[in-house]
Short mmCIF file of C-alpha atoms in Angstrom, two decimals:
data_model
loop_
_atom_site.label_atom_id
_atom_site.label_comp_id
_atom_site.label_asym_id
_atom_site.label_seq_id
_atom_site.Cartn_x
_atom_site.Cartn_y
_atom_site.Cartn_z
CA UNK V 1 -130.56 -33.55 -2.94
CA UNK V 2 -127.05 -35.00 -2.97
CA UNK V 3 -125.49 -31.77 -1.75
CA UNK V 4 -128.01 -31.58 1.07
CA UNK V 5 -127.44 -35.17 2.20
CA UNK V 6 -123.66 -34.67 2.10
CA UNK V 7 -123.84 -31.60 4.31
CA UNK V 8 -125.92 -33.48 6.86
CA UNK V 9 -123.87 -36.67 6.97
CA UNK V 10 -122.75 -37.49 10.53
CA UNK V 11 -119.56 -39.46 11.19
CA UNK V 12 -118.97 -40.80 14.67
CA UNK V 13 -115.58 -40.49 16.34
CA UNK V 14 -113.79 -43.64 17.43
CA UNK V 15 -114.26 -44.73 21.04
CA UNK V 16 -110.75 -43.75 22.14
CA UNK V 17 -111.06 -40.21 20.75
CA UNK V 18 -114.51 -39.81 22.28
CA UNK V 19 -113.19 -40.79 25.69
CA UNK V 20 -110.19 -38.48 25.41
CA UNK V 21 -112.38 -35.50 24.48
CA UNK V 22 -114.83 -36.32 27.26
CA UNK V 23 -111.95 -36.07 29.72
CA UNK V 24 -110.88 -32.67 28.43
CA UNK V 25 -114.30 -31.07 27.81
CA UNK V 26 -116.17 -31.54 31.05
CA UNK V 27 -118.99 -29.17 30.09
CA UNK V 28 -120.01 -31.12 27.00
CA UNK V 29 -122.87 -33.43 28.00
CA UNK V 30 -123.25 -35.46 24.83
CA UNK V 31 -119.88 -35.77 23.16
CA UNK V 32 -118.73 -34.83 19.67
CA UNK V 33 -119.31 -35.93 16.09
CA UNK V 34 -118.05 -34.89 12.66
CA UNK V 35 -120.51 -33.25 10.28
CA UNK V 36 -120.45 -33.02 6.50
CA UNK V 37 -117.86 -34.19 3.96
CA UNK V 38 -115.10 -32.12 5.58
CA UNK V 39 -115.79 -33.55 9.01
CA UNK V 40 -116.44 -30.40 11.04
CA UNK V 41 -116.49 -31.06 14.77
CA UNK V 42 -119.85 -30.30 16.40
CA UNK V 43 -121.64 -31.64 19.46
CA UNK V 44 -124.10 -34.51 19.62
CA UNK V 45 -126.90 -32.03 20.24
CA UNK V 46 -126.12 -30.27 16.99
CA UNK V 47 -127.58 -33.28 15.18
CA UNK V 48 -131.02 -32.20 16.46
CA UNK V 49 -130.76 -28.82 14.75
CA UNK V 50 -128.55 -29.52 11.72
CA UNK V 51 -131.37 -29.98 9.23
CA UNK V 52 -133.32 -26.95 10.45
CA UNK V 53 -130.20 -24.80 10.09
CA UNK V 54 -129.42 -26.16 6.63
CA UNK V 55 -133.04 -25.71 5.49
CA UNK V 56 -133.42 -22.17 6.85
CA UNK V 57 -135.15 -19.76 4.52
CA UNK V 58 -132.64 -17.05 3.73
CA UNK V 59 -133.96 -13.54 3.19
CA UNK V 60 -132.12 -10.96 1.07
CA UNK V 61 -132.48 -8.59 4.03
CA UNK V 62 -130.66 -10.97 6.40
CA UNK V 63 -127.28 -9.93 7.81
CA UNK V 64 -124.87 -12.64 8.95
CA UNK V 65 -121.52 -12.50 10.71
CA UNK V 66 -119.73 -15.81 10.26
CA UNK V 67 -116.36 -16.61 11.82
CA UNK V 68 -114.33 -19.35 13.34
CA UNK V 69 -114.61 -18.88 17.12
CA UNK V 70 -112.62 -16.07 18.75
CA UNK V 71 -111.81 -14.31 15.50
CA UNK V 72 -113.21 -10.90 16.37
CA UNK V 73 -116.82 -12.01 16.12
CA UNK V 74 -118.34 -9.77 18.80
CA UNK V 75 -116.37 -6.74 17.63
CA UNK V 76 -117.56 -7.29 14.06
CA UNK V 77 -121.16 -7.89 15.14
CA UNK V 78 -121.34 -4.51 16.86
CA UNK V 79 -119.65 -2.77 13.92
CA UNK V 80 -121.99 -4.40 11.39
CA UNK V 81 -125.11 -3.81 13.47
CA UNK V 82 -124.29 -0.14 13.95
CA UNK V 83 -123.52 0.46 10.27
CA UNK V 84 -126.61 -1.39 9.04
CA UNK V 85 -128.87 0.34 11.59
CA UNK V 86 -127.90 3.92 10.81
CA UNK V 87 -125.70 4.33 13.90
CA UNK V 88 -128.51 3.73 16.37
CA UNK V 89 -126.51 4.16 19.57
CA UNK V 90 -129.60 4.33 21.75
CA UNK V 91 -130.77 0.84 20.80
CA UNK V 92 -127.27 -0.63 20.77
CA UNK V 93 -126.73 0.51 24.36
CA UNK V 94 -130.16 -0.53 25.64
CA UNK V 95 -130.49 -4.01 24.07
CA UNK V 96 -127.66 -6.48 24.58
CA UNK V 97 -125.89 -7.85 21.53
CA UNK V 98 -127.06 -11.50 21.98
CA UNK V 99 -130.64 -10.27 21.59
CA UNK V 100 -129.92 -7.94 18.67
CA UNK V 101 -127.62 -10.41 16.94
CA UNK V 102 -128.30 -13.96 18.23
CA UNK V 103 -125.87 -16.88 18.01
CA UNK V 104 -127.53 -19.41 15.70
CA UNK V 105 -126.12 -22.69 17.06
CA UNK V 106 -125.40 -21.77 20.68
CA UNK V 107 -127.89 -24.38 21.89
CA UNK V 108 -125.62 -27.16 20.63
CA UNK V 109 -123.44 -26.46 23.68
CA UNK V 110 -126.13 -25.81 26.29
CA UNK V 111 -128.04 -29.01 26.95
CA UNK V 112 -131.46 -28.93 28.67
CA UNK V 113 -130.00 -30.79 31.65
CA UNK V 114 -127.43 -28.04 32.24
CA UNK V 115 -130.07 -25.33 31.84
CA UNK V 116 -132.23 -27.00 34.50
CA UNK V 117 -129.22 -27.31 36.83
CA UNK V 118 -128.47 -23.61 36.48
CA UNK V 119 -132.08 -22.61 37.09
CA UNK V 120 -132.12 -24.53 40.39
CA UNK V 121 -128.96 -22.86 41.69
CA UNK V 122 -130.59 -19.56 42.55
CA UNK V 123 -133.69 -17.47 41.99
CA UNK V 124 -132.95 -15.70 38.72
CA UNK V 125 -134.99 -12.67 37.71
CA UNK V 126 -137.23 -13.04 34.62
CA UNK V 127 -134.76 -11.26 32.33
CA UNK V 128 -131.98 -13.71 33.16
CA UNK V 129 -134.31 -16.69 32.79
CA UNK V 130 -135.37 -15.39 29.38
CA UNK V 131 -131.74 -15.15 28.29
CA UNK V 132 -131.01 -18.65 29.49
CA UNK V 133 -133.93 -19.91 27.42
CA UNK V 134 -132.61 -17.95 24.43
CA UNK V 135 -129.19 -19.56 24.75
CA UNK V 136 -130.50 -23.09 25.29
CA UNK V 137 -133.22 -23.50 22.66
CA UNK V 138 -132.46 -24.30 19.00
CA UNK V 139 -132.90 -21.03 17.18
CA UNK V 140 -133.32 -21.85 13.48
CA UNK V 141 -137.10 -22.40 13.57
CA UNK V 142 -137.95 -19.40 15.80
CA UNK V 143 -135.99 -17.20 13.40
CA UNK V 144 -138.71 -17.79 10.82
CA UNK V 145 -141.02 -15.48 12.77
CA UNK V 146 -138.44 -12.76 13.47
CA UNK V 147 -139.16 -9.62 11.43
CA UNK V 148 -136.66 -8.37 8.90
CA UNK V 149 -133.91 -7.40 8.92
CA UNK V 150 -132.59 -10.35 10.90
CA UNK V 151 -129.04 -10.25 12.30
CA UNK V 152 -127.50 -13.69 12.84
CA UNK V 153 -124.12 -14.86 14.13
CA UNK V 154 -122.65 -18.29 13.45
CA UNK V 155 -119.37 -20.14 13.86
CA UNK V 156 -120.48 -22.80 11.38
CA UNK V 157 -118.66 -23.00 8.05
CA UNK V 158 -120.58 -21.91 4.98
CA UNK V 159 -121.05 -25.51 3.85
CA UNK V 160 -123.16 -26.38 6.92
CA UNK V 161 -125.37 -23.32 6.48
CA UNK V 162 -128.08 -22.97 3.85
CA UNK V 163 -126.91 -23.38 0.24
CA UNK V 164 -128.67 -20.02 -0.30
CA UNK V 165 -126.71 -18.25 2.43
CA UNK V 166 -125.24 -15.76 -0.04
CA UNK V 167 -128.69 -14.50 -0.94
CA UNK V 168 -128.13 -12.58 2.30
CA UNK V 169 -125.31 -10.22 3.27
CA UNK V 170 -122.50 -12.16 4.96
CA UNK V 171 -119.47 -10.68 6.69
CA UNK V 172 -116.80 -13.29 7.31
CA UNK V 173 -113.82 -12.59 9.59
CA UNK V 174 -110.62 -14.64 9.77
CA UNK V 175 -107.84 -14.39 12.34
CA UNK V 176 -104.35 -15.84 12.68
CA UNK V 177 -105.15 -19.35 13.96
CA UNK V 178 -102.55 -19.12 16.70
CA UNK V 179 -104.15 -16.03 18.22
CA UNK V 180 -107.64 -17.49 17.75
CA UNK V 181 -106.55 -20.67 19.53
CA UNK V 182 -105.11 -18.77 22.52
CA UNK V 183 -108.32 -16.76 22.89
CA UNK V 184 -110.48 -19.87 22.47
CA UNK V 185 -108.40 -21.69 25.09
CA UNK V 186 -109.11 -19.00 27.68
CA UNK V 187 -112.80 -18.94 26.86
CA UNK V 188 -113.08 -22.73 26.74
CA UNK V 189 -111.41 -23.01 30.15
CA UNK V 190 -113.88 -20.55 31.69
CA UNK V 191 -117.15 -21.35 29.91
CA UNK V 192 -119.29 -23.85 31.78
CA UNK V 193 -120.71 -25.36 28.61
CA UNK V 194 -117.19 -26.23 27.38
CA UNK V 195 -115.27 -26.73 30.62
CA UNK V 196 -111.89 -27.47 29.06
CA UNK V 197 -109.45 -29.13 31.44
CA UNK V 198 -105.84 -29.15 30.36
CA UNK V 199 -102.98 -26.85 29.44
CA UNK V 200 -102.63 -24.74 26.32
CA UNK V 201 -100.19 -27.15 24.68
CA UNK V 202 -102.87 -29.85 24.83
CA UNK V 203 -105.45 -27.41 23.45
CA UNK V 204 -103.20 -26.45 20.56
CA UNK V 205 -102.60 -30.11 19.75
CA UNK V 206 -106.35 -30.71 19.58
CA UNK V 207 -106.72 -27.61 17.40
CA UNK V 208 -104.13 -28.80 14.86
CA UNK V 209 -105.67 -32.30 14.86
CA UNK V 210 -109.12 -30.86 14.03
CA UNK V 211 -110.59 -31.98 17.35
CA UNK V 212 -111.98 -28.68 18.64
CA UNK V 213 -115.39 -27.15 18.06
CA UNK V 214 -115.96 -26.09 14.42
CA UNK V 215 -112.58 -27.38 13.20
CA UNK V 216 -110.95 -28.03 10.73
CA UNK V 217 -109.93 -24.39 10.98
CA UNK V 218 -108.36 -23.95 7.56
CA UNK V 219 -111.22 -25.61 5.71
CA UNK V 220 -113.57 -23.22 7.53
CA UNK V 221 -111.61 -20.16 6.40
CA UNK V 222 -110.90 -21.42 2.89
CA UNK V 223 -114.59 -22.00 2.19
CA UNK V 224 -115.23 -18.30 2.75
CA UNK V 225 -112.00 -17.21 1.03
CA UNK V 226 -113.14 -18.98 -2.14
CA UNK V 227 -116.32 -16.84 -2.07
CA UNK V 228 -114.54 -13.56 -1.26
CA UNK V 229 -115.41 -12.01 -4.63
CA UNK V 230 -119.12 -12.73 -4.32
CA UNK V 231 -121.00 -9.41 -4.08
CA UNK V 232 -122.84 -10.54 -0.95
CA UNK V 233 -119.78 -11.67 1.01
CA UNK V 234 -117.31 -9.30 2.65
CA UNK V 235 -114.14 -11.08 3.78
CA UNK V 236 -112.24 -9.32 6.56
CA UNK V 237 -109.19 -10.15 8.62
CA UNK V 238 -109.18 -9.48 12.36
CA UNK V 239 -105.77 -7.92 11.95
CA UNK V 240 -107.29 -5.32 9.62
CA UNK V 241 -109.78 -4.26 12.27
CA UNK V 242 -107.00 -3.86 14.76
CA UNK V 243 -104.59 -2.03 12.46
CA UNK V 244 -106.97 0.34 10.65
CA UNK V 245 -110.46 0.30 12.12
CA UNK V 246 -111.56 3.37 10.18
CA UNK V 247 -110.76 1.72 6.87
CA UNK V 248 -112.78 -1.35 7.84
CA UNK V 249 -115.73 0.82 8.93
CA UNK V 250 -115.69 2.44 5.49
CA UNK V 251 -115.56 -0.95 3.74
CA UNK V 252 -118.43 -2.28 5.82
CA UNK V 253 -120.43 0.90 5.14
CA UNK V 254 -119.90 0.52 1.41
CA UNK V 255 -120.88 -3.15 1.61
CA UNK V 256 -124.23 -2.17 3.15
CA UNK V 257 -124.74 0.81 0.84
CA UNK V 258 -124.37 3.32 3.67
CA UNK V 259 -122.65 6.69 3.57
CA UNK V 260 -121.55 8.45 6.75
CA UNK V 261 -119.75 11.70 7.39
CA UNK V 262 -116.17 11.80 8.60
CA UNK V 263 -117.45 12.87 12.01
CA UNK V 264 -119.88 9.95 12.17
CA UNK V 265 -117.20 7.48 11.14
CA UNK V 266 -114.79 8.75 13.78
CA UNK V 267 -117.51 8.60 16.43
CA UNK V 268 -118.24 4.99 15.51
CA UNK V 269 -114.53 4.17 15.64
CA UNK V 270 -114.44 5.65 19.13
CA UNK V 271 -117.46 3.54 20.12
CA UNK V 272 -115.61 0.48 18.81
CA UNK V 273 -112.18 1.34 20.22
CA UNK V 274 -111.07 -1.67 22.18
CA UNK V 275 -111.09 -0.05 25.61
CA UNK V 276 -114.58 1.42 25.10
CA UNK V 277 -115.87 -1.77 23.55
CA UNK V 278 -114.57 -3.90 26.40
CA UNK V 279 -116.27 -1.62 28.94
CA UNK V 280 -119.63 -1.65 27.11
CA UNK V 281 -122.06 -3.85 29.13
CA UNK V 282 -124.25 -4.40 26.03
CA UNK V 283 -121.48 -6.37 24.32
CA UNK V 284 -119.00 -7.62 26.92
CA UNK V 285 -121.21 -10.59 27.94
CA UNK V 286 -121.08 -9.92 31.68
CA UNK V 287 -124.58 -11.41 31.68
CA UNK V 288 -122.97 -14.78 31.02
CA UNK V 289 -121.46 -14.45 34.49
CA UNK V 290 -124.82 -13.48 35.96
CA UNK V 291 -126.38 -16.57 34.42
CA UNK V 292 -123.60 -18.76 35.72
CA UNK V 293 -122.23 -19.81 32.33
CA UNK V 294 -118.85 -18.14 32.78
CA UNK V 295 -116.46 -18.03 35.70
CA UNK V 296 -116.61 -14.63 37.49
CA UNK V 297 -112.91 -13.96 36.80
CA UNK V 298 -113.19 -14.54 33.04
CA UNK V 299 -113.06 -11.62 30.60
CA UNK V 300 -115.12 -12.44 27.51
CA UNK V 301 -113.35 -9.63 25.65
CA UNK V 302 -109.75 -10.15 26.64
CA UNK V 303 -106.82 -8.27 25.12
CA UNK V 304 -107.53 -8.15 21.40
CA UNK V 305 -103.84 -8.51 20.64
CA UNK V 306 -102.24 -9.68 17.43
CA UNK V 307 -99.19 -11.86 17.97
CA UNK V 308 -100.01 -12.59 21.60
CA UNK V 309 -99.70 -16.28 20.78
CA UNK V 310 -95.91 -15.97 21.12
CA UNK V 311 -96.36 -15.79 24.89
CA UNK V 312 -97.86 -19.31 24.84
CA UNK V 313 -95.79 -21.23 22.28
CA UNK V 314 -92.55 -22.98 23.09
CA UNK V 315 -90.00 -23.71 20.36
CA UNK V 316 -91.46 -27.12 19.56
CA UNK V 317 -94.95 -25.66 19.13
CA UNK V 318 -93.62 -22.90 16.89
CA UNK V 319 -91.97 -25.44 14.59
CA UNK V 320 -95.14 -27.55 14.54
CA UNK V 321 -97.37 -24.58 13.83
CA UNK V 322 -95.14 -23.27 11.04
CA UNK V 323 -95.35 -26.62 9.26
CA UNK V 324 -99.09 -26.98 9.89
CA UNK V 325 -99.82 -23.51 8.52
CA UNK V 326 -97.53 -23.95 5.49
CA UNK V 327 -99.10 -27.31 4.66
CA UNK V 328 -102.61 -25.85 4.80
CA UNK V 329 -101.79 -22.75 2.76
CA UNK V 330 -99.75 -24.57 0.11
CA UNK V 331 -102.46 -24.78 -2.54
CA UNK V 332 -104.21 -21.48 -1.89
CA UNK V 333 -103.48 -17.76 -2.22
CA UNK V 334 -104.93 -17.18 1.24
CA UNK V 335 -102.44 -15.29 3.41
CA UNK V 336 -103.05 -13.82 6.85
CA UNK V 337 -101.77 -10.25 7.32
CA UNK V 338 -99.89 -11.36 10.43
CA UNK V 339 -97.92 -13.89 8.37
CA UNK V 340 -96.75 -11.54 5.64
#
């Protein structure tokens, strides 16, 4: 019981920090709190679903993709879904990824008041309305009636998920925090539910100070890194997907006990090649624009670059980030491929 109560402990932010974050995150209707002993930043609405998520019944047939935000999550979801579903291209192209592989805690960012606002803005067709409901309703309880195998995405750290999470298959992906922060900045500035207002330097400062969604970043990654040798957890780096996609496809296939021919592997790599992936309407989240959650000019799948952060960091930020990264990696053997 102690472990459970610790994971569900809520710590309020001080009034000054709350007001500062409210100014920067105009899409967040309820404000932010810290959850669990490591103080992960989540929204006020998350408190409504925290216990249901922690108490979820985990099935051995479940498949989870867990990442810090903007760490190659969507790319990995499609890869994992395809491998685990015997390369079912027909279904993958006809059913959008959020339906095949739902985002567990998305509702913590989409408050009922915002959903109702959106629904009054225009006459959405039933499919769009259904998606909006999917994105806005807490999902842990409805998952109990979803037939196996269930595919679930989360940005929560392992410690806020069920203590039995590794009874299921979990693929965890980590990315250089500087690249993840740049990508998250662009998404946060365009996503209505976040509505970040400020420049990247401000965003990076909040990131390093553990004041962005799902931070502290390094604690998030290190929790999974410590479990990397567990037979039910596959730890990947985003940089590995970018550098040698075929090798990662083979590792994921082995993880799920699947064997594919060279031709099948190459065809899947082509399906997942960045240009093809970005153009695939089943995964590129253009529906978020149709719903009104994302600005029309925003690209959910942006550039997929490694090292693109250098275009955003001035000399002061580089010095700060070097020290921040070194401090957080000092007592661990975790090393990002981009930093070696």
